[in-house]
Amino acid sequence: MRSLIPLSLLIAVFDSPVQAAIFPFHVRIGHPTPSSLKRRDNLPIHNTGNAQYVSNITLGGVELPVLLDTGSSDLWVTFPTNEVPTAQLKDTGKSVTLAYAVGKAGGHVQTTMAKFGNISVADQAFLYVSDTSTFTTDIHSQGYDGLLGLGPNEGSVIRKKVDDDTANTLLQRIFEGDKSTDNYITFLLDRAGDTGDPFKGQFTISEIVPGFESITSMPKLDVETVNRLLEADQHWQALTDHDNGIIGPDGIPVKQKSIVPKAPKGQYVAVIDSGFTFSQVPRDVSDAIYGRVKGAFYDTKNEWWLVPCGQYLNVSFNFGGRNYPVHPLDLVDDNFARTDSTGKKVCIGAFQPITSAFSLLGHYDMILGMSFLRNTYTLLDFGDWIDDGSQGHPYIQLSSVIDSEAARQDFVKIRLGGNATALSDSKWELLPADQMQHSPISAEEKKKRYQEMILSRWPYILTGCLVFLILSIGFCVWKCCCKRKARKETTGKKGGLFSSKKAERDSYVPLGTPNRSSHGYSAQHSESNVALAPYTPGYQAQAGYQSQAGYQTQHQNYSQGGNGFSGQQHHV
């Protein structure tokens, strides 16, 4: 994914006298000597005013600074004027447009020799973007020439378009090129303007930054635990701890229901994404962090909180049973020269409500970007995402680099002029919980929430509809069977011994008719095994009457089995 900060903020960074000396930026790594892939150089990462982190890659012999983005999987660049290595590029004939949370990058897929640190990869596919206006304005003046996605291979749009192994991601090909090493990367992000920050940004492949070896003992956060609807939407994601995933500035856990359909109750799904300058969190979480700050107000245009720069806040996240505090300088960002309506300097709440990057398919609750990642040393293990499939599930490991007390002292020194007693001033106290401000929800955000409720649950909705349809059909079939059975029973009753007109004509013999018997009747119903007394010819009328009474007695005994007989007769 791409950072959501507007161009105006980047311009503010570039115009800042503190940062002026570092632009334009180029990291030069020299000419590495030939070496085995078993030992890979650590790559320096340059920090552009805490807004973006850049490292160098060489394509076709041209060295280019690129953004490092764990939220996407593709490599694209735009060469500086007069530096296009046309002779070194091979056009695949495929065109691709890459869409990001904000902006797009479109162009033609090319292949060329790629070098990343001391690693060379032949015929590496990348997207050559000649016009970046749909992504941002002149990116060269902003200190970078493209973007390197560090996500899984299955998320690569180029790979799907070209459908060839050369179109695999750069990291996929690096790992496949040497299967004797572990499939992981690590990165360490420094904090600009913090004199207490003891290290510089670094990026490694299959190596641990010296001094941070303890990261291997940190909890392994499985990234495939969370259900996902589409393979292309797999991210570096993890579950927060149960019921205390986020600890607010008042020391109380911030609780909110996850929008991810299968997320365990009381847990959030967080994406680790170095492409976002400001972390994107649920609106209620952002309100819980900044809504109780005196003098804070919500900027509806830019969709973030603006707070007094001297406001000290203590917020942390919990993953795998470990606590990860956020430096107060990262909670209240002072890198972009913002002012309120009176011209007074204010700072940006760097954990802003998630809006443009809101997951309509309900894949995640929040995106932890640079404002969080500066507080950890991060290891991303690709595991069996690499084709050999021999290294288990992919996972994330985080090692905190923050000492809360030292971070508090840094804040006092930088924001309060070293006056620690200023923190006890009542103006920095949080408002009571019942006076917390709530940021307004736009009509567009309400629409997205409604769409998410439907789209993220479409498998369940579809299953429910199918079950309802099957039950409806079954009910209709059952009703039809019941009606048919009822008709059969009614017809059977009407076709009994005395109900059929034909039976009446065949079985009734007038008393005055000579030489007639009920033989025909008995033959017709021979299956009943009921013996009917024949009519005796030559009897007198009176005697016949008495004899008929005897017949009726016999028939009465017979008629007790009339129900079974009637059914048999109807069958015949």
XYZ file of C-alpha atoms in Angstrom:
572
model
C 0.000 0.000 0.000
C 1.021 3.553 -0.384
C 1.432 6.287 2.192
C -1.640 8.460 2.477
C 0.023 11.755 3.341
C -0.867 14.529 0.913
C 1.663 16.359 -1.204
C 1.329 19.448 0.977
C 2.943 17.574 3.842
C 5.824 16.366 1.697
C 6.373 19.919 0.503
C 6.468 20.992 4.143
C 9.126 18.365 4.800
C 11.223 19.481 1.852
C 10.902 23.135 2.828
C 11.987 22.448 6.399
C 15.495 23.824 7.092
C 16.229 20.806 9.289
C 15.745 18.408 6.375
C 17.069 20.554 3.529
C 20.577 19.121 3.633
C 19.434 15.629 2.749
C 17.683 16.347 -0.552
C 17.948 15.137 -3.178
C 18.670 11.801 -1.601
C 20.808 9.000 -2.986
C 22.190 6.091 -0.994
C 25.451 4.933 -2.504
C 26.543 1.426 -1.641
C 29.739 1.329 -3.708
C 30.849 -1.640 -5.794
C 30.399 -4.854 -3.801
C 32.911 -7.591 -4.343
C 31.684 -10.963 -5.581
C 30.342 -12.985 -2.688
C 28.142 -15.914 -1.891
C 24.482 -15.233 -1.302
C 24.933 -16.828 2.110
C 26.155 -13.470 3.326
C 24.163 -10.500 2.151
C 24.989 -6.901 2.757
C 22.836 -4.810 5.081
C 21.225 -2.044 3.046
C 20.995 1.467 4.468
C 17.529 3.020 4.652
C 17.161 6.755 4.329
C 14.487 8.538 6.336
C 12.735 11.397 4.539
C 11.432 13.467 7.451
C 9.628 10.483 9.045
C 7.375 10.512 5.977
C 8.935 7.791 3.817
C 11.807 5.325 3.918
C 13.970 4.759 0.854
C 16.692 2.359 -0.216
C 18.551 1.860 -3.507
C 18.105 -0.664 -6.281
C 19.965 -0.825 -9.612
C 18.041 -1.620 -12.809
C 19.782 -1.800 -16.160
C 22.870 -0.192 -14.642
C 20.956 2.830 -13.271
C 20.848 3.242 -9.492
C 17.440 4.338 -8.237
C 16.127 5.177 -4.749
C 12.815 3.374 -4.156
C 10.250 3.360 -1.381
C 10.164 0.186 0.702
C 6.563 -1.006 0.927
C 5.599 -4.160 2.830
C 1.976 -3.607 1.839
C 2.405 -4.408 -1.873
C 4.358 -6.909 -3.984
C 5.408 -5.238 -7.244
C 8.474 -3.273 -8.337
C 8.015 -0.183 -10.458
C 10.268 2.753 -11.326
C 10.406 5.855 -13.450
C 13.882 6.682 -14.712
C 15.211 10.220 -14.419
C 15.357 12.216 -17.620
C 18.216 11.175 -19.909
C 18.988 8.119 -17.740
C 16.685 5.554 -19.338
C 18.809 2.435 -20.124
C 16.868 1.614 -23.275
C 19.452 -0.845 -24.577
C 19.311 -2.823 -21.327
C 15.531 -3.180 -21.217
C 13.420 -5.896 -22.806
C 9.728 -5.166 -23.291
C 7.414 -8.094 -22.490
C 4.547 -6.565 -24.451
C 2.411 -6.484 -21.320
C 0.935 -3.373 -19.775
C -0.162 -3.152 -16.135
C -1.794 -0.602 -13.860
C -1.069 -0.893 -10.152
C -3.707 0.585 -7.850
C -2.832 1.810 -4.360
C -4.874 3.183 -1.495
C -4.269 6.587 -3.066
C -3.058 6.858 -6.653
C -2.122 4.519 -9.484
C 1.011 3.617 -11.420
C 0.659 2.335 -14.967
C 3.117 1.386 -17.662
C 4.782 -1.477 -19.557
C 6.404 -4.517 -17.992
C 10.124 -4.702 -18.799
C 12.892 -7.091 -17.798
C 16.519 -6.276 -17.060
C 19.395 -7.066 -14.718
C 18.535 -6.049 -11.135
C 20.954 -5.503 -8.263
C 19.857 -5.129 -4.666
C 22.802 -4.714 -2.345
C 25.312 -7.355 -3.370
C 22.648 -9.587 -4.946
C 22.167 -9.729 -8.724
C 19.076 -11.143 -10.437
C 18.997 -11.522 -14.228
C 15.918 -10.686 -16.309
C 13.957 -9.295 -13.397
C 10.498 -8.053 -14.371
C 9.426 -4.581 -13.285
C 6.950 -1.932 -14.354
C 8.418 0.994 -16.245
C 6.228 4.005 -15.488
C 6.834 6.953 -17.773
C 4.059 9.138 -16.316
C 3.651 9.212 -12.524
C 1.047 11.971 -12.401
C -1.654 9.464 -11.393
C 0.485 8.409 -8.434
C 1.788 11.754 -7.270
C 3.458 14.819 -8.712
C 7.156 14.822 -9.602
C 8.433 11.974 -7.455
C 12.070 12.705 -8.337
C 11.866 15.982 -6.425
C 10.439 14.064 -3.452
C 13.551 11.921 -3.175
C 12.625 8.623 -4.822
C 12.185 7.087 -8.277
C 9.838 4.184 -7.651
C 8.536 1.619 -5.217
C 9.698 -1.854 -4.181
C 6.924 -4.109 -2.891
C 8.024 -6.481 -0.137
C 4.805 -8.501 0.060
C 4.090 -12.129 -0.938
C 4.496 -13.324 -4.521
C 0.826 -14.244 -4.807
C -0.067 -10.578 -4.414
C 1.946 -9.517 -7.484
C -0.130 -8.036 -10.299
C 2.850 -8.254 -12.677
C 3.212 -11.978 -11.953
C -0.419 -12.622 -12.835
C -0.163 -10.578 -16.033
C 3.080 -12.014 -17.417
C 2.572 -15.545 -16.077
C 6.249 -16.431 -16.171
C 8.836 -17.139 -13.471
C 10.815 -14.050 -14.455
C 7.787 -12.068 -13.341
C 8.074 -13.347 -9.775
C 8.794 -10.676 -7.204
C 12.399 -9.673 -6.601
C 12.434 -11.215 -3.118
C 10.849 -14.436 -4.405
C 13.638 -14.840 -6.962
C 16.337 -13.958 -4.442
C 15.106 -16.613 -2.011
C 14.691 -19.200 -4.763
C 18.233 -18.442 -5.944
C 19.716 -19.696 -2.672
C 17.594 -22.203 -0.798
C 20.257 -22.746 1.844
C 19.244 -19.508 3.589
C 16.116 -18.660 5.548
C 13.364 -16.788 3.736
C 13.121 -13.632 5.807
C 13.779 -9.915 5.716
C 14.236 -7.455 8.561
C 14.148 -3.685 8.814
C 14.912 -1.031 11.373
C 13.499 2.483 10.939
C 15.118 5.461 12.600
C 13.336 8.569 13.889
C 14.280 11.931 12.388
C 14.703 14.771 14.863
C 15.213 12.488 17.855
C 18.681 12.950 19.308
C 18.058 9.991 21.597
C 17.589 7.575 18.699
C 20.750 5.408 18.837
C 20.600 3.751 15.403
C 20.111 4.361 11.703
C 17.692 2.678 9.359
C 18.758 -0.693 7.939
C 17.268 -3.401 5.734
C 18.518 -6.998 5.625
C 17.786 -10.201 3.711
C 18.303 -13.460 5.649
C 20.482 -11.597 8.165
C 19.896 -10.090 11.602
C 21.127 -6.571 12.328
C 23.995 -6.899 14.822
C 22.835 -6.151 18.343
C 19.242 -7.213 17.685
C 19.691 -10.986 17.783
C 17.042 -11.278 20.513
C 14.333 -10.829 17.879
C 14.519 -14.539 17.089
C 13.156 -15.277 20.573
C 10.120 -13.034 20.120
C 6.645 -14.553 19.566
C 6.007 -15.773 16.020
C 2.814 -14.090 14.847
C 1.266 -16.359 12.204
C 0.045 -14.238 9.295
C -2.299 -16.898 7.861
C -4.382 -17.353 10.997
C -6.899 -14.778 9.842
C -9.357 -15.907 7.217
C -8.983 -14.171 3.865
C -11.431 -14.147 0.995
C -8.978 -13.614 -1.866
C -5.394 -14.841 -2.145
C -4.343 -11.570 -3.731
C -5.305 -9.780 -0.540
C -2.899 -11.658 1.706
C -0.954 -9.166 3.820
C 1.640 -9.165 6.550
C -1.043 -9.285 9.211
C -1.351 -10.429 12.809
C -3.865 -10.616 15.626
C -3.578 -8.363 18.645
C -3.901 -9.909 22.087
C -7.323 -10.767 23.472
C -9.197 -7.845 25.099
C -6.059 -5.721 25.571
C -4.662 -5.332 22.057
C -4.461 -1.532 22.405
C -3.780 0.271 25.668
C -5.087 3.848 25.577
C -3.490 6.965 27.107
C -5.473 6.430 30.320
C -3.974 2.946 30.743
C -7.268 1.224 29.913
C -7.627 -1.165 26.955
C -9.479 0.270 23.978
C -12.191 -2.209 23.063
C -14.088 -2.355 19.801
C -15.580 -5.135 17.706
C -13.472 -6.289 14.761
C -14.897 -5.937 11.251
C -13.122 -9.144 10.152
C -15.820 -11.857 10.063
C -13.683 -14.655 11.511
C -11.500 -12.652 13.875
C -11.575 -14.088 17.402
C -13.720 -12.112 19.798
C -11.833 -9.290 21.485
C -8.977 -9.186 18.956
C -8.068 -6.899 16.059
C -6.442 -7.787 12.760
C -3.468 -5.476 12.166
C -1.521 -5.164 8.912
C 2.186 -4.302 9.104
C 2.720 -1.823 6.273
C 5.806 0.359 5.853
C 4.099 2.252 3.020
C 1.893 4.301 5.363
C 3.328 7.357 7.049
C 0.481 7.515 9.566
C -1.020 4.374 11.051
C -4.653 3.800 10.132
C -6.822 2.640 13.040
C -10.571 2.336 13.655
C -12.186 5.708 14.256
C -13.141 4.851 17.839
C -9.523 3.928 18.566
C -8.225 7.224 17.170
C -10.850 9.089 19.188
C -9.831 7.199 22.325
C -6.210 8.329 21.820
C -6.796 11.995 20.972
C -10.416 12.800 21.850
C -9.645 13.537 25.505
C -6.740 15.897 24.807
C -7.480 19.492 25.819
C -7.347 21.774 22.811
C -7.480 18.909 20.294
C -9.770 19.205 17.274
C -10.541 17.056 14.286
C -9.557 18.264 10.802
C -12.414 17.013 8.608
C -10.602 17.955 5.391
C -7.491 15.867 6.037
C -9.270 13.407 8.352
C -6.858 13.478 11.270
C -6.671 14.915 14.769
C -4.663 18.079 15.427
C -3.349 18.378 18.982
C -1.034 20.672 20.978
C 2.558 19.630 20.291
C 3.410 19.518 24.000
C 0.818 16.830 24.754
C 2.487 13.747 26.239
C 0.608 10.500 25.552
C 1.406 6.943 26.510
C -0.094 4.306 24.174
C 0.990 0.724 23.496
C -0.005 -2.382 21.524
C 0.082 -6.018 22.597
C 1.001 -8.913 20.280
C 1.756 -12.489 21.294
C 1.769 -11.597 24.974
C 4.376 -8.842 24.480
C 3.862 -5.137 24.997
C 5.048 -2.652 22.353
C 4.958 0.971 23.550
C 4.756 3.788 21.015
C 7.179 6.687 21.459
C 5.244 9.870 22.399
C 7.029 11.666 19.538
C 5.373 9.179 17.153
C 1.931 9.689 18.653
C 2.004 13.471 18.220
C 3.858 14.173 14.975
C 5.781 17.453 14.603
C 7.300 16.956 11.157
C 4.862 18.794 8.906
C 4.625 22.418 10.096
C 0.860 22.516 10.739
C -0.945 25.497 12.274
C -4.474 26.084 13.521
C -6.852 28.868 12.437
C -5.052 31.354 14.691
C -1.649 30.544 13.255
C -0.551 28.622 16.321
C 1.611 25.569 15.673
C -0.119 22.229 16.155
C 0.863 18.609 15.628
C -0.822 15.734 13.814
C -2.210 12.711 15.587
C -0.230 10.031 13.768
C -2.797 7.278 14.422
C -5.575 8.598 12.234
C -9.025 7.125 11.552
C -8.922 4.624 8.720
C -10.843 6.070 5.773
C -9.374 5.743 2.263
C -7.680 2.455 3.171
C -10.796 1.002 4.802
C -11.146 -2.695 3.895
C -14.437 -3.159 2.058
C -13.939 -6.929 2.178
C -13.259 -6.882 5.904
C -9.707 -8.247 5.693
C -8.254 -6.121 8.486
C -9.119 -3.563 11.161
C -6.028 -1.393 11.117
C -2.789 -0.680 9.289
C 0.258 -0.101 11.453
C 2.560 2.104 9.404
C 5.745 4.036 10.041
C 4.443 5.722 13.206
C 4.286 2.255 14.784
C 7.177 0.524 12.994
C 9.725 3.080 14.206
C 9.160 1.522 17.620
C 10.090 -2.023 16.669
C 12.745 -4.042 14.924
C 10.692 -6.096 12.470
C 11.300 -9.539 10.985
C 9.048 -10.871 8.197
C 9.509 -14.560 7.430
C 8.079 -15.708 4.076
C 8.145 -19.383 5.066
C 6.303 -21.579 2.575
C 5.221 -18.598 0.505
C 8.458 -19.421 -1.288
C 7.881 -22.260 -3.740
C 10.075 -24.851 -2.011
C 7.492 -24.883 0.786
C 9.918 -26.323 3.324
C 10.069 -23.565 5.926
C 6.638 -23.636 7.555
C 4.029 -20.918 7.840
C 5.026 -17.296 7.247
C 5.168 -15.195 10.387
C 6.075 -11.828 11.874
C 8.398 -11.166 14.797
C 8.577 -7.797 16.523
C 11.176 -6.642 19.000
C 10.497 -3.406 20.869
C 13.205 -0.762 20.667
C 11.495 1.617 23.097
C 12.294 2.181 26.741
C 9.218 4.016 28.035
C 11.053 6.131 30.595
C 13.809 7.094 28.156
C 11.133 7.962 25.566
C 9.418 10.197 28.113
C 12.664 12.038 28.764
C 13.215 12.456 25.006
C 9.772 14.013 24.696
C 10.343 16.404 27.585
C 13.680 17.473 26.112
C 12.416 18.019 22.568
C 8.860 19.285 23.093
C 8.936 20.866 26.555
C 12.429 22.339 26.544
C 13.656 19.877 29.163
C 11.143 21.061 31.775
C 9.873 17.802 33.248
C 7.615 19.590 35.744
C 5.591 20.926 32.821
C 3.993 17.497 32.474
C 2.192 18.066 35.775
C 0.529 21.204 34.414
C -3.259 20.758 34.411
C -3.452 21.792 30.764
C -1.859 18.474 29.796
C -4.284 16.381 31.823
C -6.748 14.280 29.878
C -10.390 15.249 29.921
C -12.803 12.983 31.826
C -14.050 10.046 29.763
C -17.578 11.469 29.588
C -16.183 14.647 27.976
C -14.281 12.854 25.215
C -14.720 14.319 21.756
C -15.806 12.087 18.884
C -14.733 12.756 15.322
C -17.583 13.019 12.810
C -18.276 10.189 10.392
C -18.641 11.314 6.777
C -21.404 10.078 4.487
C -18.765 8.324 2.387
C -17.438 6.461 5.408
C -20.948 5.389 6.422
C -21.421 4.052 2.907
C -18.169 2.107 3.108
C -19.131 0.607 6.448
C -22.438 -0.558 5.005
C -20.702 -2.014 1.953
C -18.200 -3.794 4.177
C -20.978 -5.386 6.216
C -22.301 -6.958 3.006
C -19.149 -7.652 0.994
C -17.098 -9.119 3.844
C -19.881 -11.554 4.632
C -20.961 -12.529 1.124
C -20.007 -16.222 1.581
C -22.282 -16.417 4.608
C -25.031 -14.459 2.864
C -24.760 -16.724 -0.201
C -24.778 -19.840 1.982
C -27.796 -18.533 3.866
C -29.641 -17.840 0.618
C -28.857 -21.345 -0.694
C -30.025 -22.935 2.553
C -33.218 -20.877 2.425
C -33.787 -21.898 -1.199
C -33.238 -25.581 -0.414
C -35.569 -25.412 2.572
C -38.199 -23.599 0.499
C -38.020 -26.216 -2.253
C -38.142 -28.999 0.345
C -41.178 -27.418 1.982
C -42.978 -27.118 -1.357
C -42.202 -30.771 -2.194
C -43.410 -31.825 1.234
C -46.662 -29.881 0.838
C -47.240 -31.425 -2.594
C -46.659 -34.909 -1.187
C -49.053 -34.225 1.665
C -51.756 -33.031 -0.759
C -51.250 -36.031 -3.043
C -51.481 -38.418 -0.107
C -54.625 -36.691 1.087
C -56.183 -37.042 -2.391
C -55.301 -40.746 -2.457
C -56.887 -41.301 0.934
C -60.017 -39.414 -0.119
C -60.285 -41.346 -3.377
C -59.753 -44.620 -1.536
C -62.565 -43.891 0.878
C -64.943 -43.063 -1.973
C -64.019 -46.331 -3.699
C -65.190 -48.539 -0.745
C -67.618 -51.441 -0.855
C -70.820 -49.403 -1.100
C -69.518 -46.089 -2.463
C -68.829 -47.190 -6.035
C -71.736 -47.073 -8.404
C -70.229 -49.855 -10.457
C -69.781 -51.979 -7.375
C -73.362 -51.213 -6.448
C -74.649 -52.388 -9.835
C -72.501 -55.524 -9.840
C -73.192 -56.595 -6.286
C -76.884 -55.747 -5.831
C -79.326 -58.414 -7.039
C -83.032 -57.592 -6.967
C -85.018 -60.019 -4.873
C -87.341 -60.840 -7.663
C -84.693 -61.810 -10.169
C -84.369 -65.563 -10.508
C -81.217 -67.599 -11.090
C -78.952 -64.815 -9.974
C -76.218 -64.978 -7.354
C -73.450 -62.868 -5.963
C -70.895 -65.024 -7.688
C -69.739 -62.163 -9.820
C -69.294 -59.979 -6.814
C -67.330 -62.623 -4.973
C -65.121 -63.229 -7.983
C -64.445 -59.542 -8.368
C -63.226 -59.355 -4.827
C -61.597 -62.721 -4.556
C -58.417 -61.168 -3.219
C -60.191 -60.152 -0.055
C -60.437 -63.791 1.093
C -63.901 -62.956 2.490
C -66.557 -65.617 1.753
C -69.895 -64.123 0.697
C -73.003 -66.275 0.967
C -74.471 -66.882 -2.495
C -78.015 -65.991 -3.278
C -80.243 -69.094 -3.159
C -82.633 -69.272 -6.111
C -86.276 -70.157 -5.743
C -86.824 -68.711 -2.320
C -90.009 -66.904 -1.306
C -89.970 -63.192 -0.948
C -90.497 -63.269 2.772
C -87.917 -65.974 3.265
C -85.571 -64.110 0.959
C -85.987 -61.085 3.096
C -84.924 -63.025 6.116
C -82.037 -64.511 4.191
C -80.973 -61.028 3.162
C -80.890 -60.059 6.808
C -78.471 -62.913 7.281
C -76.433 -61.552 4.418
C -76.361 -58.184 6.024
C -75.016 -59.761 9.169
C -72.265 -61.394 7.210
C -71.582 -58.180 5.374
C -71.468 -56.221 8.598
C -68.756 -58.506 9.839
C -66.931 -58.079 6.576
C -67.246 -54.298 6.577
C -65.122 -53.996 9.722
C -62.116 -54.408 7.476
C -63.467 -51.897 4.997
C -60.571 -49.492 5.142
C -58.047 -52.069 4.095
C -60.363 -53.443 1.489
C -61.165 -50.059 0.030
C -57.462 -49.360 -0.485
C -56.985 -52.704 -2.169
C -59.913 -52.131 -4.414
C -58.600 -48.730 -5.442
C -55.237 -50.298 -6.196
C -56.823 -52.811 -8.547
